XYZ file of C-alpha atoms in Angstrom:
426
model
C 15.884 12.191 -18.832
C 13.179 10.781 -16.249
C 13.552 6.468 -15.895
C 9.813 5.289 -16.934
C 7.746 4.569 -13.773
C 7.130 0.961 -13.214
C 3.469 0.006 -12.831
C 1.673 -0.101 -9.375
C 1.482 -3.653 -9.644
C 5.030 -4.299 -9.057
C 5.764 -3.564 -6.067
C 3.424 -5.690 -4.576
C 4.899 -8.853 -2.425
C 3.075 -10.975 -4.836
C 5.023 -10.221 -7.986
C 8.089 -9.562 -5.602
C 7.762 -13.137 -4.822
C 7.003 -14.306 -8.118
C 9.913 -13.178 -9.631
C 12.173 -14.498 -6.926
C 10.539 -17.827 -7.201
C 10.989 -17.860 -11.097
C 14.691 -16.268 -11.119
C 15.708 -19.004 -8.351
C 14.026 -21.649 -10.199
C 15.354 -20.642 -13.426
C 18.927 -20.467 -12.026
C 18.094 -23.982 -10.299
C 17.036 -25.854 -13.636
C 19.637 -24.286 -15.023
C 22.328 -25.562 -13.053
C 20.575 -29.213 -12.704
C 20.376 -29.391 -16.404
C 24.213 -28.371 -16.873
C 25.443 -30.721 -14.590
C 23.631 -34.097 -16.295
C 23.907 -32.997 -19.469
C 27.653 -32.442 -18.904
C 27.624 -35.675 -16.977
C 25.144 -37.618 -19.544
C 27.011 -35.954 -22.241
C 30.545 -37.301 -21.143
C 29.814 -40.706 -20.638
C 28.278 -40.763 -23.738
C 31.187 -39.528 -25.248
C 33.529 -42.019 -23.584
C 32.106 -44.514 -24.758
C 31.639 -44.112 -27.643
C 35.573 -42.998 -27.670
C 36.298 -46.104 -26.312
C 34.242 -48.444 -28.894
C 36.148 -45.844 -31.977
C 39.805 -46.679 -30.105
C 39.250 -50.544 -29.880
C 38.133 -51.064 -33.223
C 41.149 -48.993 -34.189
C 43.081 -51.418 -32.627
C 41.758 -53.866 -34.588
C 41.748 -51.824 -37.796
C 45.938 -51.561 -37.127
C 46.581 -55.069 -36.756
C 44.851 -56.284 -40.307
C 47.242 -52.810 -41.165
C 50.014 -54.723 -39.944
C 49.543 -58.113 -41.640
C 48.769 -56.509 -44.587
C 45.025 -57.771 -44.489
C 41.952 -56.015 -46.516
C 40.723 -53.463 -44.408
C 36.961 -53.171 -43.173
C 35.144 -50.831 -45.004
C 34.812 -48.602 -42.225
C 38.345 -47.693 -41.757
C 41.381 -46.646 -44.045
C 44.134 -44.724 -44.868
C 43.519 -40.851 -45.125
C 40.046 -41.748 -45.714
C 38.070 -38.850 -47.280
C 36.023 -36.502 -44.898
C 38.488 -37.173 -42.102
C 38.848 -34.236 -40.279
C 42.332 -32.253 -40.763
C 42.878 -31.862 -36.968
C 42.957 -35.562 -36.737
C 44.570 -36.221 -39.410
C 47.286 -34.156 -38.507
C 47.451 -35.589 -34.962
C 47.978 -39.245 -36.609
C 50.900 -37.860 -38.772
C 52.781 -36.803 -35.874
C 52.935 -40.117 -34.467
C 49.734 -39.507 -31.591
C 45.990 -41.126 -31.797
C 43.260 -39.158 -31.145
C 39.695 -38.972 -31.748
C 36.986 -36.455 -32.737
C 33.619 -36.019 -33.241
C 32.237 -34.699 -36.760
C 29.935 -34.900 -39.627
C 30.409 -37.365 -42.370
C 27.556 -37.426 -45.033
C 25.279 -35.431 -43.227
C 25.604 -37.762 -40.095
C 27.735 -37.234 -36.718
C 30.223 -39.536 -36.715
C 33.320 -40.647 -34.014
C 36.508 -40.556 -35.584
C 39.456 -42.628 -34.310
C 43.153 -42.724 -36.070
C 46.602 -43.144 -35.126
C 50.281 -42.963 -36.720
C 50.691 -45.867 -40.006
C 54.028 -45.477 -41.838
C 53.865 -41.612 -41.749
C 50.103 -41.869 -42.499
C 46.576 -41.767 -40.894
C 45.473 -44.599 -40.204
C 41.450 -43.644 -39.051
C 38.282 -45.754 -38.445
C 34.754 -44.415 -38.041
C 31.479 -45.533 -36.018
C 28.130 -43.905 -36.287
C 27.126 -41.178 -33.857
C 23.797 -40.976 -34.328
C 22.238 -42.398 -32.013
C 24.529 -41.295 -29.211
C 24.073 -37.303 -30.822
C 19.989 -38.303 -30.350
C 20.427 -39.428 -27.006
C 21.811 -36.091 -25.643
C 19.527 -34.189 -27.717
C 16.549 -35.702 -26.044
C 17.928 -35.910 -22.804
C 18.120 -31.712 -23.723
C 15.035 -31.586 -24.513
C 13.915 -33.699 -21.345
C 15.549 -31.055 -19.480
C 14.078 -28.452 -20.683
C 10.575 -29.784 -20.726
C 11.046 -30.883 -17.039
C 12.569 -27.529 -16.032
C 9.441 -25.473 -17.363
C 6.426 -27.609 -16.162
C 8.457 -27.755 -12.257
C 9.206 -23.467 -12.798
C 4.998 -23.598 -13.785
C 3.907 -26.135 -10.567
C 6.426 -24.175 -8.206
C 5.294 -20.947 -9.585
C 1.223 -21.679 -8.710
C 2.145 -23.185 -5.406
C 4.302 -20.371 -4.429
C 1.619 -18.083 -5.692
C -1.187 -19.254 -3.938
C 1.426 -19.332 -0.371
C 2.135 -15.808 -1.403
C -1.319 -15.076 -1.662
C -2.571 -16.069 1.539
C -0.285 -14.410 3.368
C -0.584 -11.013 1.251
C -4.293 -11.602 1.759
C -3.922 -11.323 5.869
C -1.280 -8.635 5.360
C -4.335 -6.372 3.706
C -6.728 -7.473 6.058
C -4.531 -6.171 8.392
C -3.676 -3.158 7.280
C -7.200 -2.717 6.319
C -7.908 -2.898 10.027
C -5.580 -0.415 10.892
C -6.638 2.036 8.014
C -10.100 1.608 9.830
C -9.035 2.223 13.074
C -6.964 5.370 12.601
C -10.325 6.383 10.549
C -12.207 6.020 14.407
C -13.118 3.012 14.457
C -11.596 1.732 17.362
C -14.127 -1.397 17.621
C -11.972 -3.335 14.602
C -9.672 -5.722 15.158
C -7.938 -8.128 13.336
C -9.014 -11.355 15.270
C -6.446 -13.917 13.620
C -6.975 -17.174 14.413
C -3.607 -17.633 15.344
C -3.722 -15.818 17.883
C -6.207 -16.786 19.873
C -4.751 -20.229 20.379
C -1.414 -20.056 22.034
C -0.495 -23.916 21.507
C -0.556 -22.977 17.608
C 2.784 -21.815 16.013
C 2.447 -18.214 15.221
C 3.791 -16.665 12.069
C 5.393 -13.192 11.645
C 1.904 -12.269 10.209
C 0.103 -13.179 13.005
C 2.859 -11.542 15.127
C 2.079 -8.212 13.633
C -1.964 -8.914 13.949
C -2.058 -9.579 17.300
C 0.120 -6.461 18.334
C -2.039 -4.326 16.247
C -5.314 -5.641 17.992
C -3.330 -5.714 21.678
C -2.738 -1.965 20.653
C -5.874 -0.888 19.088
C -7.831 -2.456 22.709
C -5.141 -0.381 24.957
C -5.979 2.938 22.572
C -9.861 2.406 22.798
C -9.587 2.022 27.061
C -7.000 5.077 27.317
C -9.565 6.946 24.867
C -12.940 5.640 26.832
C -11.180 7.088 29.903
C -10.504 10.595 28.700
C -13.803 10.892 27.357
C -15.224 9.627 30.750
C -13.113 11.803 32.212
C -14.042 15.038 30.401
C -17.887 14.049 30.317
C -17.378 13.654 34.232
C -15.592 16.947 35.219
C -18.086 18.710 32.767
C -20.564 17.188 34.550
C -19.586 17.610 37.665
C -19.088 21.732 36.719
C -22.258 22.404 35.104
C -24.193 22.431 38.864
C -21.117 24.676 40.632
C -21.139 26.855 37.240
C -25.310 27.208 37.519
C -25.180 28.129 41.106
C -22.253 30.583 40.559
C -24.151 32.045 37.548
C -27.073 32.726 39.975
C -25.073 34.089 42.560
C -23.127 36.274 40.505
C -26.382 38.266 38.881
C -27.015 39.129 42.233
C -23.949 41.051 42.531
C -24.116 44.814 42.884
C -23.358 46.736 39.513
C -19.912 47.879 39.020
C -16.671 46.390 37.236
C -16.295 43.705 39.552
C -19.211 42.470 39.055
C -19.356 42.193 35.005
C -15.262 40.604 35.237
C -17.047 38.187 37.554
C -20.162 37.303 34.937
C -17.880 37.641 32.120
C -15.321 34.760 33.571
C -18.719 32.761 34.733
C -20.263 32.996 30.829
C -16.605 31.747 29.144
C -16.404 28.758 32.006
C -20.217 27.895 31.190
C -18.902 27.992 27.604
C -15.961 26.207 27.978
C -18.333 23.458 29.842
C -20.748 23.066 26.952
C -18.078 22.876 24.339
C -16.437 19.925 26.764
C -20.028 17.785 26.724
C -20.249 18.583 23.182
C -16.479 17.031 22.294
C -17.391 14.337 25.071
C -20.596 13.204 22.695
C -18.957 13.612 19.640
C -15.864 11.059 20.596
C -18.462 8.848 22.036
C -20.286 8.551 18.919
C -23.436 8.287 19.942
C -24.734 11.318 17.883
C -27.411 10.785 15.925
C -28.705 13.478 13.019
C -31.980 15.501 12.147
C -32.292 15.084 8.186
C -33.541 17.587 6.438
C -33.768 19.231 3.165
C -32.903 23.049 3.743
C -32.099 26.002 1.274
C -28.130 26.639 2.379
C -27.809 30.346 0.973
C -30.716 31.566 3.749
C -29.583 29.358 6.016
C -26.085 30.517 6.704
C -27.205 34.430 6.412
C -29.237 33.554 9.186
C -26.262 32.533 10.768
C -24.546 35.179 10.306
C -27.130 37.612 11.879
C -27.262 35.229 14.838
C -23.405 35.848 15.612
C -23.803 39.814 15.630
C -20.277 39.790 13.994
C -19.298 42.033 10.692
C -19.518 39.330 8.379
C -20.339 39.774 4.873
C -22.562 36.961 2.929
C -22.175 36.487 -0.520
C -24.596 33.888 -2.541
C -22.751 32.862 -5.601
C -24.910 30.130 -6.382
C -27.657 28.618 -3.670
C -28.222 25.386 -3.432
C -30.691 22.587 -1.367
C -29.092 20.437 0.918
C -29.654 17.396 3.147
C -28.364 18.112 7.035
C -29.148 18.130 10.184
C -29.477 22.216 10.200
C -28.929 22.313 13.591
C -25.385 20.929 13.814
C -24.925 22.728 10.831
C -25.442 25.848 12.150
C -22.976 25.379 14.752
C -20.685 24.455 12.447
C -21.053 28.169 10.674
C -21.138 29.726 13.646
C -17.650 28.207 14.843
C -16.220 29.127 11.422
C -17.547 32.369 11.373
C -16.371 33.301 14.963
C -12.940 31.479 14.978
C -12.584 33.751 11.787
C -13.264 36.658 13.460
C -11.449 36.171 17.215
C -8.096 35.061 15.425
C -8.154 36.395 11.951
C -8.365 39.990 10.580
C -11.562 41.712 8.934
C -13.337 41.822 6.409
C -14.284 38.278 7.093
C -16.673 36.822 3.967
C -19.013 34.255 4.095
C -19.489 32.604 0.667
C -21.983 30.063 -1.012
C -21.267 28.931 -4.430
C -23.645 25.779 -4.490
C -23.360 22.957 -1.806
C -19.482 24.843 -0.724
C -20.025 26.975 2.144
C -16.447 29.022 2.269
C -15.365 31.389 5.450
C -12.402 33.165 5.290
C -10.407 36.333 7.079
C -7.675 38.160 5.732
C -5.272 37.504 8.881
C -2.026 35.347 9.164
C -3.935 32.580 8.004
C -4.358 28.764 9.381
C -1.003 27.963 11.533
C 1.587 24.889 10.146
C 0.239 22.085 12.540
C -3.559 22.868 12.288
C -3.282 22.634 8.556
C -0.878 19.213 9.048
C -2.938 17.488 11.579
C -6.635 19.177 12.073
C -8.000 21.267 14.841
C -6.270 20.241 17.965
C -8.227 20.849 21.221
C -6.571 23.543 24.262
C -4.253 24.737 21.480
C -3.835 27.985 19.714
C -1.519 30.174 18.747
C -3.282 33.349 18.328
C -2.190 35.281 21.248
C -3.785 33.058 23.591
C -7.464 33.395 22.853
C -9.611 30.387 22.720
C -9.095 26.888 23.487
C -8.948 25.286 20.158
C -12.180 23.828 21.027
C -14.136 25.886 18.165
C -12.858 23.801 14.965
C -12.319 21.504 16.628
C -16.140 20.834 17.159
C -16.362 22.385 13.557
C -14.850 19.181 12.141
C -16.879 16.880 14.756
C -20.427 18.039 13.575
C -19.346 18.410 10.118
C -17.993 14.524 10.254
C -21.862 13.629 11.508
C -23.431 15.428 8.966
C -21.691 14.002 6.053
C -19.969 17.254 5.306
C -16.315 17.900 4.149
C -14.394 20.524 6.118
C -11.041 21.407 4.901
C -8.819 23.989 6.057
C -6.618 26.135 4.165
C -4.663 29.421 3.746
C -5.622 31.738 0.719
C -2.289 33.107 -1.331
C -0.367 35.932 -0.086
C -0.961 37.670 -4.016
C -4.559 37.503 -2.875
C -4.505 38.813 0.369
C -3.698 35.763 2.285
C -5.722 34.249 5.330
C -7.241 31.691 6.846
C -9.984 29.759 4.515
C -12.449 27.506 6.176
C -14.315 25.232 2.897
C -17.219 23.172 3.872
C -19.151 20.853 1.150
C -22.459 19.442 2.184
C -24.254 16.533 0.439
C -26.877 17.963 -2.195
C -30.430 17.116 -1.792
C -32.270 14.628 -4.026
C -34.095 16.759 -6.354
C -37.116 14.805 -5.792
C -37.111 15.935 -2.043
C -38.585 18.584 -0.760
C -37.883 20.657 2.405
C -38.546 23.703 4.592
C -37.931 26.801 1.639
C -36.941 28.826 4.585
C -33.952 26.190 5.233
């Protein structure tokens, strides 16, 4: 049998800390309170044994003389306890605490011709005097557990409150925002002691500003080189059209089209990491839309319109987002290869291998495939670019080996308000 699962809520710091605070506080008062009352208590006790032993003392002299005893002493009194009385018969004086009529009392007796001889003083008031020294204990343990408990809370809370900021920064910047940063005032200020808090804040910011340089330069980089290739690429294009006909000469235009590719795709991924896309709204009918894709790629796909719907995208970026799906499907999958529309979900899939381990793990990854070597990984991976500036939801799966298995490429789009209206022809 399953242990219940403990609630969310408890495994935060805060009630972490809370319940340390109360347990050590608990086991703080408790201690405190045992050691006066057991010191409070005891002195009490002695001295009251002391008062019942001297008037004893007293009490056996009149014995002795053969005076009239005080009334609050005598031989085997009634309601002496039996211990005590017993102790006095053997020859030894004692005392002992107990009830007589209803009321503590101190006992005190010692040996009288084979007798008890006992006397007894009220306990009363030293029996109240513990009790509310108890209850002073107590009451003094649970209002400094309450005033330790809402100061510790609201330390606690501060610092769990910077903690989430900071991890709320990080959650941001592993989302792409590499402009977020912590900015604890802490650390700005180096004469100012720095907690372990602001320890951890500043590293994350120190890191987060040496990602966002290393990443500025490699999209510098690959927006330079592509750049730079685009003018060698045009005048190589030009040059190679004026080649005689023959097999050299269509290897030669064939390499020159995939680098001219391969250079577009690069500006393309260059823009999209910069982030300075910016979208074409629109309101477009989807099922038209992607058969029109389709017959743009020349490929054997079939369409299938399940349920059309109207969306809002940039149609554009949207069709390039098709067309990758549609021809990554086709250059490393296996036919038939079905494009599907079932309202705003826009579904490609083949009926190859399927989707390898890491792609499905981590995303598209750029320059790597493992389909025989085709491609660059550069496809999907501007797929999930353009679909991240339209709004869109790409996921990548594989479909069940009992139903055929492949690769399945599911994109939702953001419905259109009804109230909109939009080119019919999408």
């Amino acid at each position: 049998m399953r242990a219940p699962r403990l609630p969310a809520w408890t495994a935060t710091l805060t009630w972490k800390a809370a319940v340390f605070i109360t347990v050590m506080c608990c086991a703080l008062a408790a201690l405190l309170g045992v050691l006066v009352h057991v010191s409070v208590a005891g002195q009490t006790v002695k001295d009251s044994r002391d008062k019942a032993l001297a008037r004893l003392g007293e009490v056996s002299r009149l014995y002795e003389a053969g005076e009239p005893l005080p009334r609050f002493a005598g031989v085997n009194p009634p309601g002496m306890p039996d211990r005590l009385r017993d102790l006095a018969v053997r020859g030894d004086r004692g005392t002992m605490v107990a009830d007589f009529e209803g009321r503590p009392t101190m006992w005190a007796a010692g040996p009288a011709d084979g007798r008890a001889l006992a006397v007894r003083i009220d306990y009363t008031q030293s029996a109240a005097t513990i009790d509310g020294l108890d209850r002073s204990i107590l009451g003094s343990s649970l209002l400094a557990i309450g005033a330790t408990l809402l100061v510790g809370a609201f330390a606690v809370t501060r610092i769990t409150r910077r903690l989430h900021a900071t991890a709320q920064v990080a959650r941001r910047i592993s989302a792409g925002d590499l402009d977020a940063r912590v900015n604890d005032p802490r650390t700005k200020d180096p004469s100012r002691p720095q907690d372990e808090v602001a320890t951890v804040s500043g590293a994350l910011d120190t890191m987060a500003s040496s990602l966002q340089r290393k990443l500025q330069t490699e999209q510098r980089f690959t927006a330079d080189v592509a750049h730079e290739l685009r003018t060698p690429l045009t005048g190589l294009s030009a040059a190679a059209e004026l080649l005689p006909e023959g097999r050299p000469s269509e290897l030669v235009r064939d390499r020159v089209r995939a680098m001219r590719s391969l250079t577009e795709d690069l500006l393309e991924i260059s823009r999209l990491d910069a982030g300075t896309e910016r979208v074409d709204l629109a309101v477009h009918d989807l099922g038209p839309l992607a058969e029109r894709v389709v017959r743009a790629s020349g490929t054997d796909t079939e369409v299938r319109v399940v349920r059309d719907a109207r969306v809002e995208t940039d149609r554009r970026r949207l069709e390039r987002v098709l067309g990758n799906l549609v021809a990554n499907a086709h250059r490393h999958g296996a036919p038939p290869v079905v494009l599907t529309v079932d309202g705003p979900v826009v579904t490609v899939r083949d009926h190859g291998a399927g989707f390898p381990a890491y792609l499905l793990e981590s995303g598209p990854q750029r320059f790597r495939t493992e389909s025989g070597g085709k491609g660059h990984g550069l496809g999907l991976t501007i797929a999930a670019g353009q679909a991240e500036v339209i709004g869109a939801g790409l996921v990548f799966g594989n479909a069940r080996r009992t139903e055929g298995g492949g690769a399945v490429a599911r994109l939702t789009l953001p419905l259109a308000d009804p109230g909109e209206h939009g080119d019919p022809e999408g």
